[in-house]
Short mmCIF file of C-alpha atoms in Angstrom, two decimals:
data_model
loop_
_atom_site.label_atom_id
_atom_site.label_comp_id
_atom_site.label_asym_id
_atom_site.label_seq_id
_atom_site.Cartn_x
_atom_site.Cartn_y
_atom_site.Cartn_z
CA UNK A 1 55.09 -97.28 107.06
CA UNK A 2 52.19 -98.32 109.91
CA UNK A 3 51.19 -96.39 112.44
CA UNK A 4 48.81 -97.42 115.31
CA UNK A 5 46.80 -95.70 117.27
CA UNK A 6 44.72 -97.36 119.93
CA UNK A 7 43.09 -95.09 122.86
CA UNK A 8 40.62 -95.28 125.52
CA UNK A 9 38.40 -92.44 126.60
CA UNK A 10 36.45 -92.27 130.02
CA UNK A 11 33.34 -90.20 129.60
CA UNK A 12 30.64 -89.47 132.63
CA UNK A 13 27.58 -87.16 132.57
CA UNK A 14 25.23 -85.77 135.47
CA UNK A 15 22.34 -84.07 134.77
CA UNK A 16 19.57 -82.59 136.80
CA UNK A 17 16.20 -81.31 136.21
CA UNK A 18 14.67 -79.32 138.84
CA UNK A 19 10.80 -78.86 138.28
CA UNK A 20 9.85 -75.23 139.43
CA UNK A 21 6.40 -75.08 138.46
CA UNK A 22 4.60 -73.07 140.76
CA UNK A 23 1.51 -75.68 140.96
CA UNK A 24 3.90 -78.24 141.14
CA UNK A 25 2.85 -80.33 144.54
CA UNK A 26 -0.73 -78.23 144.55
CA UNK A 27 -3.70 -79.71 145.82
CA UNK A 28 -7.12 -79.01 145.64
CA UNK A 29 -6.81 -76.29 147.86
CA UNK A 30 -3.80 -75.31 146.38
CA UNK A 31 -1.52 -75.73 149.35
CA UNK A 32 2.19 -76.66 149.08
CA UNK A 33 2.37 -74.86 146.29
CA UNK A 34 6.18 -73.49 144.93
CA UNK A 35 7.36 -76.43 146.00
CA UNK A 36 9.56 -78.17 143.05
CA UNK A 37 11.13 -81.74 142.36
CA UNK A 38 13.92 -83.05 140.49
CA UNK A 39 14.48 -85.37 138.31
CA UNK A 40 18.16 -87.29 138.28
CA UNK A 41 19.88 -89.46 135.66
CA UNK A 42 23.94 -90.31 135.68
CA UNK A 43 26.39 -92.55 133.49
CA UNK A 44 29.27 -93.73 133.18
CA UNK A 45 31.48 -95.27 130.46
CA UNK A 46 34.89 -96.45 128.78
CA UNK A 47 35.01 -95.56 124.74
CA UNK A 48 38.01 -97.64 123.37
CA UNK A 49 39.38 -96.83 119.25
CA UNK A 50 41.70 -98.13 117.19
CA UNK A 51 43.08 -96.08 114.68
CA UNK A 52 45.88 -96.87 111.38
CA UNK A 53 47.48 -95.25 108.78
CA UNK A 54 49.56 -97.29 106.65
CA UNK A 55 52.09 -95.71 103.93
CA UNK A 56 51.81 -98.22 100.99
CA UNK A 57 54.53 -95.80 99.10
CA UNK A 58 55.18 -91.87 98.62
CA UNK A 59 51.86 -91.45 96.87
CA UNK A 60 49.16 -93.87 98.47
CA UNK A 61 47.98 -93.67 102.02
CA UNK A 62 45.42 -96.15 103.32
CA UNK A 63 43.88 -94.85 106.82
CA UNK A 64 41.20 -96.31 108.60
CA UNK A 65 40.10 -97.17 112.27
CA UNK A 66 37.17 -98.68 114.77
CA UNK A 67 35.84 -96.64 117.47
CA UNK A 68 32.97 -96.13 120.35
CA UNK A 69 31.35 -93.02 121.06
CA UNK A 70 28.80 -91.75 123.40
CA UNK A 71 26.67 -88.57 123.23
CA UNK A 72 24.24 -88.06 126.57
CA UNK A 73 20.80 -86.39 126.48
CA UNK A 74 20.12 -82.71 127.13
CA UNK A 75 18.19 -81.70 129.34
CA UNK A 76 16.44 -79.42 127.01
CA UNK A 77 15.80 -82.58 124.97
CA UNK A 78 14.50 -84.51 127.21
CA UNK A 79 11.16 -82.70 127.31
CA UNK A 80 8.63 -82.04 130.90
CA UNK A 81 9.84 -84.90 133.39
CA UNK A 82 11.12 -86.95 131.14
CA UNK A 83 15.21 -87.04 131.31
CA UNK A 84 14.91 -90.32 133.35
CA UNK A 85 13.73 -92.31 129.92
CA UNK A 86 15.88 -90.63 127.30
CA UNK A 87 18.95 -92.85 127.04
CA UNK A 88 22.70 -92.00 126.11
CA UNK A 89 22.99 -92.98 122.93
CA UNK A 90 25.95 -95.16 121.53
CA UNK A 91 28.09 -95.39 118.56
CA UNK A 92 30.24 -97.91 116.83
CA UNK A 93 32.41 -96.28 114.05
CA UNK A 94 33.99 -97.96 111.31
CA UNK A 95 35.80 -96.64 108.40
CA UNK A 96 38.54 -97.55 105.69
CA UNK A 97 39.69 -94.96 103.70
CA UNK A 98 42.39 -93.92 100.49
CA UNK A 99 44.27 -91.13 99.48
CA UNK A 100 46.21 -91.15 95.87
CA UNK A 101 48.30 -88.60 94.93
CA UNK A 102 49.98 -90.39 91.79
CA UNK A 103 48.94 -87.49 89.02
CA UNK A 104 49.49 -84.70 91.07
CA UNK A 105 52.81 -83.30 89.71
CA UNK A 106 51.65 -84.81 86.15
CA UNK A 107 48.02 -83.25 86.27
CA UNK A 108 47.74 -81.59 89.47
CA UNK A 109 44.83 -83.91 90.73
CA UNK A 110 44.77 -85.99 94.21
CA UNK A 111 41.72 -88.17 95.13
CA UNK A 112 40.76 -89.49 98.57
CA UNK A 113 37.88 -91.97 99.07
CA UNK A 114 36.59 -93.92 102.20
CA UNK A 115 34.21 -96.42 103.44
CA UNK A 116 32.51 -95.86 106.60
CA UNK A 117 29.49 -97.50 108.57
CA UNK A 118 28.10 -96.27 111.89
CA UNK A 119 26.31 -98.62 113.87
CA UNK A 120 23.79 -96.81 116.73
CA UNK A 121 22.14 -97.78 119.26
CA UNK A 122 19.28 -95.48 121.33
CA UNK A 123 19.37 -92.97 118.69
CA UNK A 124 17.75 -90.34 119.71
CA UNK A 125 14.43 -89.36 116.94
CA UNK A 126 11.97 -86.40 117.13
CA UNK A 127 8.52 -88.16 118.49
CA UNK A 128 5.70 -87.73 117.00
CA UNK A 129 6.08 -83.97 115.36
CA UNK A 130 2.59 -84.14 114.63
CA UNK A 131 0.56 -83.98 118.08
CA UNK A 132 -0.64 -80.57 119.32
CA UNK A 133 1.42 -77.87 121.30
CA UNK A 134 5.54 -78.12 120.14
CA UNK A 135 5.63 -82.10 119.97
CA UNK A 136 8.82 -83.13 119.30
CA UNK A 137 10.54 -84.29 122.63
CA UNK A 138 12.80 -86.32 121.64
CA UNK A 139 12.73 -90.42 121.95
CA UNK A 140 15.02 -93.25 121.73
CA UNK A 141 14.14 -95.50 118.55
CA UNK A 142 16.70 -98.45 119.32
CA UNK A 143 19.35 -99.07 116.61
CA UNK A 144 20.26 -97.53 113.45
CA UNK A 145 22.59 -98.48 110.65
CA UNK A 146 24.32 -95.71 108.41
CA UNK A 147 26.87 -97.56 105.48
CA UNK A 148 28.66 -95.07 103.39
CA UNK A 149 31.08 -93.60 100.86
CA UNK A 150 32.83 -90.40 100.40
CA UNK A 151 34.78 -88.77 97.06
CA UNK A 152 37.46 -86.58 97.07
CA UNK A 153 39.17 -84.75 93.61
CA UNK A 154 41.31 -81.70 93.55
CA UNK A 155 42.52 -80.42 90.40
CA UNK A 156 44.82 -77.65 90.56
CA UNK A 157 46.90 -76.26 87.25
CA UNK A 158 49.66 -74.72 88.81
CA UNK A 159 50.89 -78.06 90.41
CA UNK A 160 52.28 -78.56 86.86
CA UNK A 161 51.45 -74.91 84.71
CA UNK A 162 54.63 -72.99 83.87
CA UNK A 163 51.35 -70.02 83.75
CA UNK A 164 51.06 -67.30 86.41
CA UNK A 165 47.28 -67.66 86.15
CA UNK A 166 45.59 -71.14 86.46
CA UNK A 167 42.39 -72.99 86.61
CA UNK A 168 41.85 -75.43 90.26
CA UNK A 169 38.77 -77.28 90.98
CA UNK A 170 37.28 -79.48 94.03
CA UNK A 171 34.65 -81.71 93.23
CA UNK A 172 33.36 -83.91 96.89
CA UNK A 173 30.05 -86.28 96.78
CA UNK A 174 29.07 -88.66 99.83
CA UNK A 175 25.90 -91.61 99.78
CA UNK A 176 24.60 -92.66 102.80
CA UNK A 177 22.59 -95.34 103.01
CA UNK A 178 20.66 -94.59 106.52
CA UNK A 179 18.43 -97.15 108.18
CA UNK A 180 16.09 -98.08 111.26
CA UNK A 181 17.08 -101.48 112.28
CA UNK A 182 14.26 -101.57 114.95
CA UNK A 183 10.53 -102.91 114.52
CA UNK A 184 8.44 -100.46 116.15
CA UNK A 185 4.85 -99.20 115.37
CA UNK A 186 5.20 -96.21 113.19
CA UNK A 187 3.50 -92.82 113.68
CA UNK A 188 1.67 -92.35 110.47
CA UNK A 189 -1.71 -89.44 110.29
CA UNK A 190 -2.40 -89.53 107.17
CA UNK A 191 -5.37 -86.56 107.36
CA UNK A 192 -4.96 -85.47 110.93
CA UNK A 193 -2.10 -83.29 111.76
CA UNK A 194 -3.06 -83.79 115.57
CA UNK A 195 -3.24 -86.86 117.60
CA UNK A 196 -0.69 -89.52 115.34
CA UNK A 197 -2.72 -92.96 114.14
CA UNK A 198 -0.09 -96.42 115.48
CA UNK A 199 0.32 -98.11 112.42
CA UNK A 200 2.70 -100.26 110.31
CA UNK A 201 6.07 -101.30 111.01
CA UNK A 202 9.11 -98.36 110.65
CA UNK A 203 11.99 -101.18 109.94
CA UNK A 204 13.81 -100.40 107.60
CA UNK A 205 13.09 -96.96 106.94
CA UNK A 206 15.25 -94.32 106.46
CA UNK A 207 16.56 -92.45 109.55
CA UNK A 208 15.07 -89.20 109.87
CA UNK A 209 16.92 -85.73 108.85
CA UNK A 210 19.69 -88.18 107.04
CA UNK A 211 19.97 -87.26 102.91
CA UNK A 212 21.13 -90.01 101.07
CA UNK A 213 23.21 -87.38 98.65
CA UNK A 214 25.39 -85.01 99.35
CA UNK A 215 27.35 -82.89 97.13
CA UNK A 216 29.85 -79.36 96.20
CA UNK A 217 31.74 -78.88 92.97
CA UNK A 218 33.69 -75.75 93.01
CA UNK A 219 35.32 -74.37 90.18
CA UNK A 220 37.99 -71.31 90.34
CA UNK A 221 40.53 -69.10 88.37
CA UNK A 222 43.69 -67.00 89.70
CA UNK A 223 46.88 -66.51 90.58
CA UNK A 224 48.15 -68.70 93.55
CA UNK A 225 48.81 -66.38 96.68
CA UNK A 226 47.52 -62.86 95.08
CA UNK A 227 44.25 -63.38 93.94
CA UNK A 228 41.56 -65.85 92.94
CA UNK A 229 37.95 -66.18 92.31
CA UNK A 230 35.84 -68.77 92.26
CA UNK A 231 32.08 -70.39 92.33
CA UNK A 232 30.51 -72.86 94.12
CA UNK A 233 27.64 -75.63 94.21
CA UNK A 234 26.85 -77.63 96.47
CA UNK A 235 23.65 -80.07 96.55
CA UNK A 236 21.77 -81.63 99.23
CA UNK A 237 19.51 -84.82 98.58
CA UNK A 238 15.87 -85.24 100.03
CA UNK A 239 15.70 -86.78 103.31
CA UNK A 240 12.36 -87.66 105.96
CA UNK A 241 11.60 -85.68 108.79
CA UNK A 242 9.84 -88.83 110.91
CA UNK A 243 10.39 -92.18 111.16
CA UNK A 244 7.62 -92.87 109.27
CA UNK A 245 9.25 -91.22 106.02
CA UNK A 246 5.84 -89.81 105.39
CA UNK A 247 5.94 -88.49 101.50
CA UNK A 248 4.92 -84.72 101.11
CA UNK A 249 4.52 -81.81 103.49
CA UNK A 250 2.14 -82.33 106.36
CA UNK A 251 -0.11 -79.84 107.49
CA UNK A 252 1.11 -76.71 109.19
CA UNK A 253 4.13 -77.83 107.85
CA UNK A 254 5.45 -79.88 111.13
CA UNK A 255 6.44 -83.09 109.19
CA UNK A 256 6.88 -84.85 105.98
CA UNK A 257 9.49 -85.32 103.28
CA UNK A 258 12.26 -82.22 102.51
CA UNK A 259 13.35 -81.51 98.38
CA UNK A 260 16.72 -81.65 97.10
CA UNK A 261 17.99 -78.53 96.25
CA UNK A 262 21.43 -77.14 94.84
CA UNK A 263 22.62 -73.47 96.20
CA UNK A 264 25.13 -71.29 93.84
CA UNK A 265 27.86 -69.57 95.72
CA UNK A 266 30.81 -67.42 94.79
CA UNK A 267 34.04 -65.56 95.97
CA UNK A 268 36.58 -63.46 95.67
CA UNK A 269 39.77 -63.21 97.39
CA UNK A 270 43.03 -60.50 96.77
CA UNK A 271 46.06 -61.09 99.12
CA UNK A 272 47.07 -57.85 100.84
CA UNK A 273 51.21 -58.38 100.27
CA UNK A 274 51.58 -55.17 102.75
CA UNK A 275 49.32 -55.92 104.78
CA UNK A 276 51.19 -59.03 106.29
CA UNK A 277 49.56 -61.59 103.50
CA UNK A 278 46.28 -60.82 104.86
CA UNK A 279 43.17 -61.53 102.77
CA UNK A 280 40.57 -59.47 101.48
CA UNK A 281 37.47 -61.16 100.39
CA UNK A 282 33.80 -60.88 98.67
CA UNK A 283 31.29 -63.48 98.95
CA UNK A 284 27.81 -64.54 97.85
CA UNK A 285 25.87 -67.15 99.16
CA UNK A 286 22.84 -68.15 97.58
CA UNK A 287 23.55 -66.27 94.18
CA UNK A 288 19.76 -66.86 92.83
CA UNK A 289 18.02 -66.62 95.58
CA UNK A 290 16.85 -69.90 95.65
CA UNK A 291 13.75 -70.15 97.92
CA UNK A 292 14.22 -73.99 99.77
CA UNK A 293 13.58 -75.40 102.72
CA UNK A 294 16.39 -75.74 105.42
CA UNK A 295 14.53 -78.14 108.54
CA UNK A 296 11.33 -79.14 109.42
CA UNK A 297 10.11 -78.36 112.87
CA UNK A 298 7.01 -79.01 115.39
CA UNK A 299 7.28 -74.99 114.95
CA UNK A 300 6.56 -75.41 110.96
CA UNK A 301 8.73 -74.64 107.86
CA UNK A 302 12.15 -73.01 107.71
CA UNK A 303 13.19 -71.26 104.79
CA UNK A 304 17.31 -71.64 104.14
CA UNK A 305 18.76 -68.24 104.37
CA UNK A 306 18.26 -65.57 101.15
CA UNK A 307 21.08 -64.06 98.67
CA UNK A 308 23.60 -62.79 101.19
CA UNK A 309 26.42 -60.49 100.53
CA UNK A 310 29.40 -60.40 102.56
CA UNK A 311 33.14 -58.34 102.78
CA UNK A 312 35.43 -58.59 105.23
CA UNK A 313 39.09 -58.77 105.71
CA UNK A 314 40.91 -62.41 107.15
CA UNK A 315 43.96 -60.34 108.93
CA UNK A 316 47.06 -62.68 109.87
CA UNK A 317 48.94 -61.83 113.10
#
């Protein structure tokens, strides 16, 4: 009925940046020139978790679990000579979680639903994205709290259909509640997309590139193991790009605040019975063509990806 799972993970990084500029070391006269430096930063650590699933009966399932995690800096991130003060950043991982499958042989439907906060510390933020040139090293911006739930319900008709051909349905939704716990001048230009103006206090705010919402229903008709076909939505809520949550698109379109949007997908899959139950399938993302924006950038806007039309064949050896 309970199972434990407790574990202990040893993690160490190295990294090394070797600056080859070729002025690097110059003087006025321009001697020692080619010359290059390096830049060293190393850690070690222990990551202990605690994991559990309990089995309450035949039909409930309550899982759940603490754990650390650690994620070191790139080097790429780290921007010109700076790897030395970019920090590892930490994680403390908590989640409680249920799956029901009472009405599945009744009504063919299972939920699952779970509880989760994440507790950071150095998280690692886009500076300023808003100064001149690329601008967005990254930076640490001290610790960050992200509470949470998640929604699970399948529906499928031929759990309990006597029908060759049945309906089946997933519908999935998250909220994420994601917040600076650090008091730190914020970043804030309000006319200037160059040099950034220090003002206010960023506690509290939302973490940046976090949506709140998160969403997909999919809906689908067929018969199980020869064909199906089905569509898809899925919906992603606004979310900041600094940790200023500055409202609106900044100029050049380096910063500011990303729309929700929902994108329309479909497919179509046969099953191949000679063909060793292989799978051939149709797909269309982004049925409408729905023009939104996918990240924000020191580089400017990017668009999400167009209608796309794909075929292919999922071969099983």
């Amino acid at each position: 009925k309970l199972i434990l799972t407790p574990g202990l993970r040893y993690e160490s990084y190295y990294l090394i940046h070797n600056d080859r500029d070729k002025n690097d070391g110059a003087g006025e006269n321009g001697k020692n020139a080619n010359n290059y430096t390096s830049y060293e930063k190393d850690e070690y650590i222990l990551l202990p978790g605690l994991g559990f699933t309990y089995e309450a009966n035949n039909a409930n399932q309550i899982y759940g679990g603490a754990h650390m995690g650690m994620a070191p800096p790139a080097v790429g991130d780290a921007g010109y000579r700076q790897i030395s003060n970019l920090k590892s950043q930490k994680s403390f991982n908590f989640e409680l979680g249920l799956i029901n499958s009472n009405f599945e042989d009744k009504y063919g439907l299972t939920f699952e639903t779970a509880a989760f906060r994440t507790v950071e510390r150095n998280r690692p933020v886009k500076s300023s994205l808003r100064t001149t040139g690329t601008g967005s090293t990254l930076k640490n911006i001290g610790t960050t709290f992200t509470d949470g739930v998640e929604f699970l319900v399948n529906w499928d008709q031929s759990k309990y259909s006597k029908t060759s051909r049945n309906w089946f349905a997933t519908l999935t939704y998250s909220f994420m509640y994601p917040k600076l716990k650090t008091h730190q001048k914020g970043e804030r230009s309000s006319d200037d997309a160059g040099s950034p103006i220090i003002v206010d206090d960023i506690y509290e705010n939302d973490i940046p590139f976090v949506p709140r919402h998160k969403g997909l229903v999919t809906i689908g008709y067929g018969i199980p193991n020869k064909w199906n076909i089905s569509t898809t939505a899925r919906y992603r809520g606004s979310y900041y790009t600094d940790i200023d949550n500055t409202k609106g698109i900044g100029q050049s379109g380096r910063w500011g605040q990303v729309d929700d949007h929902w994108i329309i997908n479909a497919r179509g899959n046969y099953t191949l019975s000679k063909f060793n139950n292989s799978t051939l399938y149709l797909s269309l993302t982004n049925v409408f063509d729905k023009v939104y924006i996918a990240s924000v950038s020191a580089e400017g806007l990017k668009v999400g990806n167009g209608r796309s039309v794909m075929t292919g064949i999922e071969y099983s050896f």
